[in-house]
Amino acid sequence: MITYSLHKMPLKLPPSTLGVARRFFTTTTPKFGHENPLGLPTKGTIPRFQRGLPTKRPIPSVSHILAISSAKGGVGKSTIAANLSLAFSRLGYRTGLLDTDLFGPSIPTLFSLSSPPNLTPKNQLIPLTNYGVKTMSIGYLIGSESAPIVWRGPMLLKAIQQLLHDVDWSPGLDVLVLDLPPGTGDIQLSITQQIPLSGAVIVTTPHTLAVKDAVKGVEMFKKVEVPVLGLVQNMSLFTCPCCETKTSVFGGTDKVQKMCEDYQMEFLGDVPLHPNIGEDGSRGKPTVVAEPESDRAKVFMDVARRLGEKIGLEAV
């Protein structure tokens, strides 16, 4: 067992991860003269943890920030976030996508991007761009798709702080889409307490367990006073390509409709269960750019238009 030091906090890594850790820490430390998760400066721009809530501060050059949340893994949240960001871009808005799922970053795969980002003269990360959308993800920094993140809470929060405040989105964004990790824990709270969000979008499938977790996500945003702009239902209906019979694979949509009524949320859109959506994402070309004229892409475009109206994006 080898111990690395991170601001006087010991980090112990098992032998199986030492190859990744050695590359990740030692290659950045000499260049910047200190150690932190992303190898970026910590003085001046990163808020320190204090008693009480940290002070919220906007992300420079970003007009609106949308959080895409599910509180449940496996419901297609990252696919929805990626396609919504591409839909905003197709509508003419300057759009960015920030992947805050540190344990399971999906944006590198969805956007077919993998190169380590460059740094500005001020040591800020320069986003990687594809299909007209600027993106940033921890997946660009860990060196391998199979490399796990084996960090404890303080390191995770430090990484989130730096992803929020040490990325150069200039010359500016009309909207930044955040792909939140599943759950309602430290990372979600850290994000909602550090930056002003224009609102949150809940993603769920019609499955009972997914809907129950989605309710927890709504309650979390209520507690941190972030407006919930509406709900997107994913993988609702499967249409047989042979006989065109429609099947509710995860059960009826009545639970989702009732949830929207109970919490006075708008039902923003219904994304069908279609094999092309998954295949498009797995080959790094999401549906909005792979099949822009399909009914599936039109759902994402309609949701993006509605969200743009809700947060006050000026017509382009």
mmCIF file of C-alpha atoms in Angstrom:
data_model
loop_
_atom_site.group_PDB
_atom_site.id
_atom_site.type_symbol
_atom_site.label_atom_id
_atom_site.label_comp_id
_atom_site.label_asym_id
_atom_site.label_seq_id
_atom_site.Cartn_x
_atom_site.Cartn_y
_atom_site.Cartn_z
ATOM 1 C CA MET A 1 0.000 0.000 0.000
ATOM 2 C CA ILE A 2 1.331 3.431 -1.014
ATOM 3 C CA THR A 3 0.088 6.674 0.514
ATOM 4 C CA TYR A 4 -0.253 9.892 -1.487
ATOM 5 C CA SER A 5 -0.778 13.270 0.159
ATOM 6 C CA LEU A 6 -3.529 15.635 -0.969
ATOM 7 C CA HIS A 7 -3.482 18.877 1.027
ATOM 8 C CA LYS A 8 -2.433 16.970 4.140
ATOM 9 C CA MET A 9 -5.155 14.354 3.626
ATOM 10 C CA PRO A 10 -3.793 10.811 3.170
ATOM 11 C CA LEU A 11 -5.098 8.928 0.173
ATOM 12 C CA LYS A 12 -4.487 5.177 0.244
ATOM 13 C CA LEU A 13 -4.908 3.277 -2.978
ATOM 14 C CA PRO A 14 -4.928 -0.498 -3.435
ATOM 15 C CA PRO A 15 -2.110 -2.050 -5.495
ATOM 16 C CA SER A 16 -4.438 -2.714 -8.435
ATOM 17 C CA THR A 17 -4.904 1.017 -9.015
ATOM 18 C CA LEU A 18 -1.334 2.194 -8.452
ATOM 19 C CA GLY A 19 -0.508 2.248 -12.149
ATOM 20 C CA VAL A 20 -3.382 4.633 -12.850
ATOM 21 C CA ALA A 21 -2.753 6.666 -9.710
ATOM 22 C CA ARG A 22 0.981 7.000 -10.371
ATOM 23 C CA ARG A 23 0.331 8.347 -13.851
ATOM 24 C CA PHE A 24 -2.518 10.593 -12.743
ATOM 25 C CA PHE A 25 -0.786 12.229 -9.802
ATOM 26 C CA THR A 26 2.892 12.296 -10.661
ATOM 27 C CA THR A 27 2.491 13.593 -14.200
ATOM 28 C CA THR A 28 0.597 16.673 -13.055
ATOM 29 C CA THR A 29 2.370 17.478 -9.786
ATOM 30 C CA PRO A 30 5.743 18.607 -11.169
ATOM 31 C CA LYS A 31 4.049 20.837 -13.733
ATOM 32 C CA PHE A 32 1.949 22.770 -11.249
ATOM 33 C CA GLY A 33 3.970 22.239 -8.079
ATOM 34 C CA HIS A 34 1.179 20.819 -5.942
ATOM 35 C CA GLU A 35 -1.272 17.940 -5.786
ATOM 36 C CA ASN A 36 -5.016 17.990 -6.337
ATOM 37 C CA PRO A 37 -7.419 15.783 -8.289
ATOM 38 C CA LEU A 38 -7.220 17.644 -11.599
ATOM 39 C CA GLY A 39 -3.775 19.219 -11.267
ATOM 40 C CA LEU A 40 -5.214 22.749 -11.238
ATOM 41 C CA PRO A 41 -4.504 25.738 -8.965
ATOM 42 C CA THR A 42 -6.533 26.069 -5.787
ATOM 43 C CA LYS A 43 -5.744 29.633 -4.698
ATOM 44 C CA GLY A 44 -8.242 32.372 -5.287
ATOM 45 C CA THR A 45 -10.816 30.627 -7.457
ATOM 46 C CA ILE A 46 -11.900 27.620 -5.393
ATOM 47 C CA PRO A 47 -14.133 28.254 -2.368
ATOM 48 C CA ARG A 48 -13.019 26.687 0.893
ATOM 49 C CA PHE A 49 -15.376 24.545 2.909
ATOM 50 C CA GLN A 50 -16.593 26.438 5.941
ATOM 51 C CA ARG A 51 -19.335 26.028 8.462
ATOM 52 C CA GLY A 52 -22.683 26.693 6.889
ATOM 53 C CA LEU A 53 -23.381 26.782 3.174
ATOM 54 C CA PRO A 54 -20.718 27.919 0.701
ATOM 55 C CA THR A 55 -21.336 31.132 -1.183
ATOM 56 C CA LYS A 56 -22.956 30.603 -4.566
ATOM 57 C CA ARG A 57 -21.169 32.222 -7.461
ATOM 58 C CA PRO A 58 -21.948 32.066 -11.161
ATOM 59 C CA ILE A 59 -19.799 30.322 -13.711
ATOM 60 C CA PRO A 60 -18.140 33.041 -15.808
ATOM 61 C CA SER A 61 -19.514 33.479 -19.329
ATOM 62 C CA VAL A 62 -22.453 31.115 -18.693
ATOM 63 C CA SER A 63 -25.961 32.614 -18.815
ATOM 64 C CA HIS A 64 -28.113 29.650 -17.766
ATOM 65 C CA ILE A 65 -27.367 26.319 -16.082
ATOM 66 C CA LEU A 66 -29.726 23.331 -16.314
ATOM 67 C CA ALA A 67 -29.313 20.237 -14.128
ATOM 68 C CA ILE A 68 -30.481 16.916 -15.569
ATOM 69 C CA SER A 69 -31.196 14.539 -12.693
ATOM 70 C CA SER A 70 -32.731 11.149 -12.106
ATOM 71 C CA ALA A 71 -31.742 10.064 -8.567
ATOM 72 C CA LYS A 72 -31.830 6.587 -10.133
ATOM 73 C CA GLY A 73 -29.167 4.948 -12.253
ATOM 74 C CA GLY A 74 -29.950 3.253 -15.536
ATOM 75 C CA VAL A 75 -32.863 5.411 -16.663
ATOM 76 C CA GLY A 76 -30.996 7.060 -19.552
ATOM 77 C CA LYS A 77 -30.231 10.377 -17.890
ATOM 78 C CA SER A 78 -26.906 10.892 -19.673
ATOM 79 C CA THR A 79 -28.476 10.085 -23.036
ATOM 80 C CA ILE A 80 -31.209 12.628 -22.347
ATOM 81 C CA ALA A 81 -28.656 15.246 -21.231
ATOM 82 C CA ALA A 82 -26.509 14.704 -24.325
ATOM 83 C CA ASN A 83 -29.426 14.921 -26.739
ATOM 84 C CA LEU A 84 -30.879 17.984 -25.020
ATOM 85 C CA SER A 85 -27.553 19.791 -25.261
ATOM 86 C CA LEU A 86 -27.387 18.938 -28.963
ATOM 87 C CA ALA A 87 -30.986 20.097 -29.395
ATOM 88 C CA PHE A 88 -30.142 23.457 -27.798
ATOM 89 C CA SER A 89 -27.208 23.753 -30.194
ATOM 90 C CA ARG A 90 -29.419 22.979 -33.190
ATOM 91 C CA LEU A 91 -31.775 25.720 -32.029
ATOM 92 C CA GLY A 92 -28.878 28.145 -32.348
ATOM 93 C CA TYR A 93 -27.810 28.509 -28.716
ATOM 94 C CA ARG A 94 -24.194 28.409 -27.595
ATOM 95 C CA THR A 95 -24.284 25.219 -25.562
ATOM 96 C CA GLY A 96 -22.037 23.349 -23.165
ATOM 97 C CA LEU A 97 -22.358 19.998 -21.416
ATOM 98 C CA LEU A 98 -20.646 19.283 -18.099
ATOM 99 C CA ASP A 99 -20.431 15.671 -16.967
ATOM 100 C CA THR A 100 -20.486 15.663 -13.153
ATOM 101 C CA ASP A 101 -20.862 11.893 -12.795
ATOM 102 C CA LEU A 102 -17.359 11.169 -11.500
ATOM 103 C CA PHE A 103 -17.845 7.434 -10.960
ATOM 104 C CA GLY A 104 -19.468 6.702 -14.312
ATOM 105 C CA PRO A 105 -18.730 9.454 -16.851
ATOM 106 C CA SER A 106 -20.691 8.849 -20.061
ATOM 107 C CA ILE A 107 -20.110 11.999 -22.096
ATOM 108 C CA PRO A 108 -16.756 10.880 -23.590
ATOM 109 C CA THR A 109 -18.485 7.859 -25.122
ATOM 110 C CA LEU A 110 -21.623 9.719 -26.188
ATOM 111 C CA PHE A 111 -19.597 12.438 -27.935
ATOM 112 C CA SER A 112 -16.769 10.196 -29.178
ATOM 113 C CA LEU A 113 -14.154 12.296 -27.372
ATOM 114 C CA SER A 114 -11.205 11.055 -25.358
ATOM 115 C CA SER A 115 -8.180 13.371 -25.700
ATOM 116 C CA PRO A 116 -6.900 15.078 -22.532
ATOM 117 C CA PRO A 117 -7.982 18.739 -22.557
ATOM 118 C CA ASN A 118 -5.476 21.531 -22.971
ATOM 119 C CA LEU A 119 -5.003 24.318 -20.446
ATOM 120 C CA THR A 120 -5.303 28.072 -20.849
ATOM 121 C CA PRO A 121 -2.456 30.364 -19.678
ATOM 122 C CA LYS A 122 -4.469 30.713 -16.441
ATOM 123 C CA ASN A 123 -4.460 26.922 -15.965
ATOM 124 C CA GLN A 124 -8.116 26.459 -16.792
ATOM 125 C CA LEU A 125 -9.350 23.418 -18.688
ATOM 126 C CA ILE A 126 -10.337 24.001 -22.305
ATOM 127 C CA PRO A 127 -13.509 22.045 -23.197
ATOM 128 C CA LEU A 128 -13.531 19.462 -25.962
ATOM 129 C CA THR A 129 -16.056 20.156 -28.716
ATOM 130 C CA ASN A 130 -18.055 17.905 -30.982
ATOM 131 C CA TYR A 131 -21.259 18.495 -32.977
ATOM 132 C CA GLY A 132 -21.150 22.157 -31.933
ATOM 133 C CA VAL A 133 -21.346 21.453 -28.178
ATOM 134 C CA LYS A 134 -18.520 22.185 -25.746
ATOM 135 C CA THR A 135 -18.050 19.370 -23.234
ATOM 136 C CA MET A 136 -16.050 18.630 -20.102
ATOM 137 C CA SER A 137 -15.830 15.374 -18.166
ATOM 138 C CA ILE A 138 -13.605 13.689 -15.609
ATOM 139 C CA GLY A 139 -13.454 10.921 -18.219
ATOM 140 C CA TYR A 140 -11.087 13.076 -20.292
ATOM 141 C CA LEU A 141 -8.659 13.260 -17.385
ATOM 142 C CA ILE A 142 -8.370 9.744 -15.964
ATOM 143 C CA GLY A 143 -6.550 8.306 -18.982
ATOM 144 C CA SER A 144 -8.547 5.100 -19.497
ATOM 145 C CA GLU A 145 -12.231 4.223 -19.847
ATOM 146 C CA SER A 146 -11.726 1.269 -17.494
ATOM 147 C CA ALA A 147 -9.890 3.255 -14.799
ATOM 148 C CA PRO A 148 -12.069 3.534 -11.674
ATOM 149 C CA ILE A 149 -12.286 6.612 -9.489
ATOM 150 C CA VAL A 150 -11.332 5.390 -5.999
ATOM 151 C CA TRP A 151 -11.576 8.670 -4.116
ATOM 152 C CA ARG A 152 -13.209 9.499 -0.829
ATOM 153 C CA GLY A 153 -15.644 12.370 -0.281
ATOM 154 C CA PRO A 154 -13.173 15.290 0.124
ATOM 155 C CA MET A 155 -11.396 14.478 -3.130
ATOM 156 C CA LEU A 156 -14.685 14.072 -4.986
ATOM 157 C CA LEU A 157 -15.895 17.449 -3.776
ATOM 158 C CA LYS A 158 -12.595 19.071 -4.711
ATOM 159 C CA ALA A 159 -12.886 17.613 -8.209
ATOM 160 C CA ILE A 160 -16.450 18.911 -8.517
ATOM 161 C CA GLN A 161 -15.332 22.373 -7.400
ATOM 162 C CA GLN A 162 -12.694 22.429 -10.079
ATOM 163 C CA LEU A 163 -15.006 21.136 -12.812
ATOM 164 C CA LEU A 164 -17.459 23.883 -11.900
ATOM 165 C CA HIS A 165 -15.002 26.743 -11.551
ATOM 166 C CA ASP A 166 -11.855 25.880 -13.511
ATOM 167 C CA VAL A 167 -13.222 25.265 -16.996
ATOM 168 C CA ASP A 168 -12.922 28.039 -19.577
ATOM 169 C CA TRP A 169 -16.271 28.268 -21.394
ATOM 170 C CA SER A 170 -15.328 31.503 -23.177
ATOM 171 C CA PRO A 171 -16.347 33.299 -25.295
ATOM 172 C CA GLY A 172 -19.530 32.279 -23.507
ATOM 173 C CA LEU A 173 -22.517 29.926 -23.323
ATOM 174 C CA ASP A 174 -26.225 30.593 -23.505
ATOM 175 C CA VAL A 175 -26.908 27.366 -21.636
ATOM 176 C CA LEU A 176 -24.769 24.827 -19.777
ATOM 177 C CA VAL A 177 -26.343 21.398 -19.272
ATOM 178 C CA LEU A 178 -25.188 19.473 -16.206
ATOM 179 C CA ASP A 179 -25.346 15.673 -16.335
ATOM 180 C CA LEU A 180 -25.775 14.891 -12.631
ATOM 181 C CA PRO A 181 -24.853 11.520 -11.130
ATOM 182 C CA PRO A 182 -27.625 9.327 -9.710
ATOM 183 C CA GLY A 183 -28.540 9.835 -6.075
ATOM 184 C CA THR A 184 -29.109 12.767 -3.746
ATOM 185 C CA GLY A 185 -25.789 12.944 -1.900
ATOM 186 C CA ASP A 186 -22.655 15.021 -1.526
ATOM 187 C CA ILE A 187 -22.029 15.788 -5.187
ATOM 188 C CA GLN A 188 -25.582 16.907 -5.896
ATOM 189 C CA LEU A 189 -25.673 19.082 -2.784
ATOM 190 C CA SER A 190 -22.260 20.545 -3.525
ATOM 191 C CA ILE A 191 -23.393 21.562 -7.012
ATOM 192 C CA THR A 192 -26.671 23.099 -5.885
ATOM 193 C CA GLN A 193 -24.935 25.036 -3.105
ATOM 194 C CA GLN A 194 -22.063 26.398 -5.190
ATOM 195 C CA ILE A 195 -23.634 27.635 -8.417
ATOM 196 C CA PRO A 196 -26.954 29.278 -9.283
ATOM 197 C CA LEU A 197 -29.090 26.850 -11.260
ATOM 198 C CA SER A 198 -31.792 28.048 -13.626
ATOM 199 C CA GLY A 199 -33.652 24.849 -12.876
ATOM 200 C CA ALA A 200 -33.624 21.064 -12.841
ATOM 201 C CA VAL A 201 -35.138 18.462 -15.148
ATOM 202 C CA ILE A 202 -36.159 15.076 -13.753
ATOM 203 C CA VAL A 203 -35.691 11.956 -15.889
ATOM 204 C CA THR A 204 -37.448 8.692 -15.116
ATOM 205 C CA THR A 205 -38.841 5.561 -16.705
ATOM 206 C CA PRO A 206 -42.399 4.390 -15.945
ATOM 207 C CA HIS A 207 -41.018 1.638 -13.688
ATOM 208 C CA THR A 208 -42.293 1.868 -10.114
ATOM 209 C CA LEU A 209 -38.838 1.898 -8.515
ATOM 210 C CA ALA A 210 -37.571 4.575 -10.892
ATOM 211 C CA VAL A 211 -40.566 6.798 -10.173
ATOM 212 C CA LYS A 212 -40.086 6.422 -6.419
ATOM 213 C CA ASP A 213 -36.462 7.517 -6.721
ATOM 214 C CA ALA A 214 -37.451 10.367 -9.021
ATOM 215 C CA VAL A 215 -39.696 11.647 -6.232
ATOM 216 C CA LYS A 216 -36.642 11.736 -3.957
ATOM 217 C CA GLY A 217 -34.866 13.856 -6.548
ATOM 218 C CA VAL A 218 -37.766 16.308 -6.642
ATOM 219 C CA GLU A 219 -37.779 16.552 -2.861
ATOM 220 C CA MET A 220 -34.026 17.209 -2.843
ATOM 221 C CA PHE A 221 -34.356 20.132 -5.246
ATOM 222 C CA LYS A 222 -37.184 21.522 -3.134
ATOM 223 C CA LYS A 223 -34.967 21.452 -0.048
ATOM 224 C CA VAL A 224 -32.153 23.344 -1.809
ATOM 225 C CA GLU A 225 -34.630 25.731 -3.454
ATOM 226 C CA VAL A 226 -33.878 24.824 -7.056
ATOM 227 C CA PRO A 227 -36.948 25.027 -9.312
ATOM 228 C CA VAL A 228 -37.949 21.781 -11.009
ATOM 229 C CA LEU A 229 -38.836 22.724 -14.576
ATOM 230 C CA GLY A 230 -40.499 19.462 -15.470
ATOM 231 C CA LEU A 231 -40.130 15.762 -16.110
ATOM 232 C CA VAL A 232 -38.997 13.741 -19.114
ATOM 233 C CA GLN A 233 -40.238 10.170 -19.328
ATOM 234 C CA ASN A 234 -37.755 7.843 -20.987
ATOM 235 C CA MET A 235 -38.136 4.361 -22.476
ATOM 236 C CA SER A 236 -41.901 4.484 -22.147
ATOM 237 C CA LEU A 237 -43.285 2.699 -25.196
ATOM 238 C CA PHE A 238 -41.725 0.131 -27.496
ATOM 239 C CA THR A 239 -43.202 -0.088 -30.993
ATOM 240 C CA CYS A 240 -42.706 -3.445 -32.683
ATOM 241 C CA PRO A 241 -41.017 -2.872 -36.071
ATOM 242 C CA CYS A 242 -42.955 -5.794 -37.575
ATOM 243 C CA CYS A 243 -46.547 -5.323 -36.439
ATOM 244 C CA GLU A 244 -46.314 -1.796 -34.950
ATOM 245 C CA THR A 245 -47.851 -2.974 -31.691
ATOM 246 C CA LYS A 246 -47.037 -0.571 -28.845
ATOM 247 C CA THR A 247 -45.905 -2.131 -25.559
ATOM 248 C CA SER A 248 -45.286 -0.453 -22.203
ATOM 249 C CA VAL A 249 -42.168 -2.429 -21.295
ATOM 250 C CA PHE A 250 -41.798 -0.845 -17.830
ATOM 251 C CA GLY A 251 -45.505 -0.629 -17.077
ATOM 252 C CA GLY A 252 -48.111 2.042 -17.664
ATOM 253 C CA THR A 253 -47.416 5.766 -17.501
ATOM 254 C CA ASP A 254 -50.111 6.473 -14.898
ATOM 255 C CA LYS A 255 -47.514 6.592 -12.081
ATOM 256 C CA VAL A 256 -45.514 9.277 -13.875
ATOM 257 C CA GLN A 257 -48.608 11.314 -14.673
ATOM 258 C CA LYS A 258 -49.723 11.146 -11.047
ATOM 259 C CA MET A 259 -46.279 12.215 -9.871
ATOM 260 C CA CYS A 260 -46.439 15.277 -12.132
ATOM 261 C CA GLU A 261 -49.882 16.135 -10.763
ATOM 262 C CA ASP A 262 -48.838 15.646 -7.146
ATOM 263 C CA TYR A 263 -45.790 17.872 -7.495
ATOM 264 C CA GLN A 264 -47.301 20.298 -9.998
ATOM 265 C CA MET A 265 -44.612 19.561 -12.567
ATOM 266 C CA GLU A 266 -44.942 19.867 -16.292
ATOM 267 C CA PHE A 267 -44.674 16.675 -18.316
ATOM 268 C CA LEU A 268 -42.057 17.838 -20.816
ATOM 269 C CA GLY A 269 -41.790 14.886 -23.142
ATOM 270 C CA ASP A 270 -42.027 11.170 -23.730
ATOM 271 C CA VAL A 271 -38.959 9.463 -25.219
ATOM 272 C CA PRO A 272 -39.783 6.012 -26.633
ATOM 273 C CA LEU A 273 -37.811 2.840 -26.091
ATOM 274 C CA HIS A 274 -36.035 2.471 -29.422
ATOM 275 C CA PRO A 275 -32.862 0.498 -30.177
ATOM 276 C CA ASN A 276 -31.444 3.284 -32.347
ATOM 277 C CA ILE A 277 -31.216 5.674 -29.389
ATOM 278 C CA GLY A 278 -28.870 3.343 -27.554
ATOM 279 C CA GLU A 279 -26.926 2.429 -30.681
ATOM 280 C CA ASP A 280 -26.509 6.070 -31.693
ATOM 281 C CA GLY A 281 -25.074 6.910 -28.288
ATOM 282 C CA SER A 282 -22.761 3.899 -28.139
ATOM 283 C CA ARG A 283 -21.107 4.886 -31.428
ATOM 284 C CA GLY A 284 -20.614 8.451 -30.254
ATOM 285 C CA LYS A 285 -23.276 10.138 -32.363
ATOM 286 C CA PRO A 286 -26.464 10.789 -30.360
ATOM 287 C CA THR A 287 -29.873 10.677 -31.997
ATOM 288 C CA VAL A 288 -30.302 14.433 -32.491
ATOM 289 C CA VAL A 289 -27.316 14.472 -34.864
ATOM 290 C CA ALA A 290 -27.507 10.868 -36.114
ATOM 291 C CA GLU A 291 -31.212 10.969 -37.044
ATOM 292 C CA PRO A 292 -32.261 14.631 -36.854
ATOM 293 C CA GLU A 293 -35.523 14.094 -38.747
ATOM 294 C CA SER A 294 -36.692 11.082 -36.724
ATOM 295 C CA ASP A 295 -39.634 11.252 -34.347
ATOM 296 C CA ARG A 296 -37.209 10.513 -31.512
ATOM 297 C CA ALA A 297 -35.046 13.534 -32.305
ATOM 298 C CA LYS A 298 -38.146 15.706 -32.568
ATOM 299 C CA VAL A 299 -39.047 14.825 -28.973
ATOM 300 C CA PHE A 300 -35.679 16.161 -27.786
ATOM 301 C CA MET A 301 -36.068 19.292 -29.899
ATOM 302 C CA ASP A 302 -39.533 19.958 -28.465
ATOM 303 C CA VAL A 303 -38.278 19.509 -24.888
ATOM 304 C CA ALA A 304 -35.351 21.872 -25.538
ATOM 305 C CA ARG A 305 -37.696 24.530 -26.944
ATOM 306 C CA ARG A 306 -39.969 24.255 -23.925
ATOM 307 C CA LEU A 307 -37.047 24.472 -21.491
ATOM 308 C CA GLY A 308 -35.653 27.454 -23.361
ATOM 309 C CA GLU A 309 -38.961 29.253 -22.877
ATOM 310 C CA LYS A 310 -39.047 28.383 -19.183
ATOM 311 C CA ILE A 311 -35.571 29.723 -18.370
ATOM 312 C CA GLY A 312 -35.857 32.751 -20.610
ATOM 313 C CA LEU A 313 -33.464 31.918 -23.435
ATOM 314 C CA GLU A 314 -33.765 34.592 -26.062
ATOM 315 C CA ALA A 315 -35.009 33.439 -29.436
ATOM 316 C CA VAL A 316 -32.242 32.928 -31.976
#
